[in-house]
Amino acid sequence: MKLRWHRHGRSAEEIAGLPVVTATEMRAAEQALFARGTPSFDVMSTAGRAVVVAIQQRWPTPFKRALVLAGPGNNGGDGFIVARELANLGCDVHVAAAQSRDLYSGDAARAVALWGGHIARLEPGALAKLDEGDCVVVDAIFGIGLARPVEGQVKAVIHALHGSPCPIVAVDVPSGIDADTGEVLGAAPRAALTVTFGWPKRGHLLLPGKEWARDLVVADIGCHDADLPGLGAIPRVNGTALWRNDLPLPSAADHKYTRGHALVAGGATMPGATRLASRAARRIGAGMLTVAAPREAHPFYLIDQPGLIVREAAGAAGLKTLLEDRRFTATLVGSGLPADSDTRAMVEAAAASGRALVIDGGGLTAFADAGDVLAGFGRADIILTPHEGEFARLFPSLKGDKLVRTREAARIAGCTVVVKGADTVIAGPDGRTAINADAPAWLATAGSGDVLAGLILGLLGQGMPAFEAAAAGVSLHGMAGAAFGPGLIAEDLPELIPEVLRLLSEVDPE
Ligand SMILES: NC(=O)C1=CN([C@@H]2O[C@H](COP(=O)(O)OP(=O)(O)OC[C@H]3O[C@@H](n4cnc5c(N)ncnc54)[C@H](O)[C@@H]3O)[C@@H](O)[C@H]2O)[C@H](O)CC1
Ligand SMILES: [K+]
């Protein structure tokens, strides 16, 4: 039985490249599976057994007791399969269900029929069993069939579960989490582990669902990617599978002029951002890096990077003149710059130069009241890297979850858009999207975004295609953060890139 593990906050490589599906897409794929002749009850049995195997892998010492909370549908049906399998392994299993046996239908009714034990009512009193400890709770109330906020007894049970010392294992989706958006509908239990089937759902990777699902196991139940309608437009889990073939690695024939010449527009008031970005761009392999800045700022940039080239450039006109030199291959404007008309003019000059361009920080918020101007850029090799707040100011009218909004912004702007966060979403103007799942919380530190912008700049400058450069920059940023762990500050990140690249070179692609 193939189980792919994604431990919360750690490497997502086991699920990297997988489609991230909606409930509708999942149901379509299941129907294709059934149409190929696999009985739907066999799929439910496989799903239930996958939950048990995942529990055994996560907690090798068997639990004495289990409390299975079963909903009225097939998620509940899975729960009854789990109950029987655990009982067959000698576990003292108790089941509390949302309805009586006779009300179940279809596959769930078959699963209930196989459960010979008592079935209590699904209400807070059923949780008394947990007081005895050494117990696992199996949340099989709602899965992808959740259709409205939970309420009544279910909500009361979920609230009663909060703070329980017994780990909760969610079947398919933590009950109350919207599988398509990650929203909490009414209430949801905090799972220690979520076992889903076929592919990750968007609600497992988008906030807040990602925090409720915690460790995620994706169990193979026999579905094929080809069963998914519109596979090309379905988001993917970000990771090396999406970009490693495009990662620029030097060859013996390379020299500094062949590995790209990146340019960062530096300011005089907040040079730290430019210093972090330029260091990151060089660490990821940019052959040469020029900081274009007012003369009075030059000493800031040469302090600790003698390998930098620093050129005089006063405002947009100065940048425009510099960029007439065709040796520059990519530009970053906005890191450490004020969100004002001068910065906006610099962004427009850089965009007009035709170079690949990363727009970050003040370069983004300079367009806060003029998202339509950004929309005019219309080039995939222009990459916007807003955090959620900047994104909301740039595209205030967009509605829906983060994936929907990011994809729509990329379509409107005709650019590649990276909306940063614990659930960073990357979208290309062609509709391609990726959700990043492995950003450690340590990355939430000042300057971290400047390093990311620099990583993407450095990859662009070496000729990496924009979507892959954005996806790789986000992955490498997360890998560097994870390599350092607690106490991370932004200055550490560029210095961890060599180790991350070495580890990547040691891991042969499948
Ligand atoms: N054969 C298959 O398709 C497989 C499905 N698997 C599991 O089945 C669930 C999906 O089952 P489904 O019956 O469609 O929905 P749920 O069990 O998630 O929900 C049950 C039922 O509850 C009603 N409902 C929805 N929201 C609420 C609410 N807030 N309050 C009360 N009632 C609500 C609604 O009528 C739903 O239909 C999937 O997640 C898997 O766990 C197998 O794993 C694979 C085979
Ligand atoms: K569930």
PDB file of N, CA and C in Angstrom, residues 71 137-138 230 234 246 330 335 434 457 474:
ATOM      1  N   GLY A  71     -19.535   9.788  10.695  1.00  0.00           N
ATOM      2  CA  GLY A  71     -20.574  10.666  10.160  1.00  0.00           C
ATOM      3  C   GLY A  71     -21.585   9.858   9.371  1.00  0.00           C
ATOM      4  N   VAL A 137      -8.258   8.942  18.531  1.00  0.00           N
ATOM      5  CA  VAL A 137      -9.588   9.341  18.052  1.00  0.00           C
ATOM      6  C   VAL A 137      -9.535   9.328  16.522  1.00  0.00           C
ATOM      7  N   VAL A 138     -10.488   8.648  15.898  1.00  0.00           N
ATOM      8  CA  VAL A 138     -10.554   8.626  14.433  1.00  0.00           C
ATOM      9  C   VAL A 138     -11.719   9.504  14.005  1.00  0.00           C
ATOM     10  N   GLY A 230      -9.115  17.971 -16.841  1.00  0.00           N
ATOM     11  CA  GLY A 230      -8.353  19.232 -16.918  1.00  0.00           C
ATOM     12  C   GLY A 230      -7.058  19.168 -16.135  1.00  0.00           C
ATOM     13  N   ILE A 234      -4.574  21.836 -13.176  1.00  0.00           N
ATOM     14  CA  ILE A 234      -4.704  21.539 -11.742  1.00  0.00           C
ATOM     15  C   ILE A 234      -3.413  21.933 -11.029  1.00  0.00           C
ATOM     16  N   ASP A 246      15.180  22.401 -14.681  1.00  0.00           N
ATOM     17  CA  ASP A 246      15.477  23.734 -15.218  1.00  0.00           C
ATOM     18  C   ASP A 246      16.465  24.498 -14.358  1.00  0.00           C
ATOM     19  N   ALA A 330      18.739  40.249 -15.872  1.00  0.00           N
ATOM     20  CA  ALA A 330      17.523  40.272 -15.033  1.00  0.00           C
ATOM     21  C   ALA A 330      17.676  41.382 -13.997  1.00  0.00           C
ATOM     22  N   SER A 335      12.978  46.014  -3.524  1.00  0.00           N
ATOM     23  CA  SER A 335      13.487  45.636  -2.199  1.00  0.00           C
ATOM     24  C   SER A 335      14.140  46.835  -1.525  1.00  0.00           C
ATOM     25  N   ALA A 434       1.150  26.399  -8.409  1.00  0.00           N
ATOM     26  CA  ALA A 434       1.782  25.463  -7.467  1.00  0.00           C
ATOM     27  C   ALA A 434       1.533  25.996  -6.066  1.00  0.00           C
ATOM     28  N   LEU A 457      15.606  36.293  -8.520  1.00  0.00           N
ATOM     29  CA  LEU A 457      16.393  37.131  -9.445  1.00  0.00           C
ATOM     30  C   LEU A 457      17.603  36.356  -9.974  1.00  0.00           C
ATOM     31  N   VAL A 474      11.133  29.655  -4.209  1.00  0.00           N
ATOM     32  CA  VAL A 474      10.313  29.406  -3.010  1.00  0.00           C
ATOM     33  C   VAL A 474      10.761  28.120  -2.326  1.00  0.00           C
TER      34      VAL A 474
END
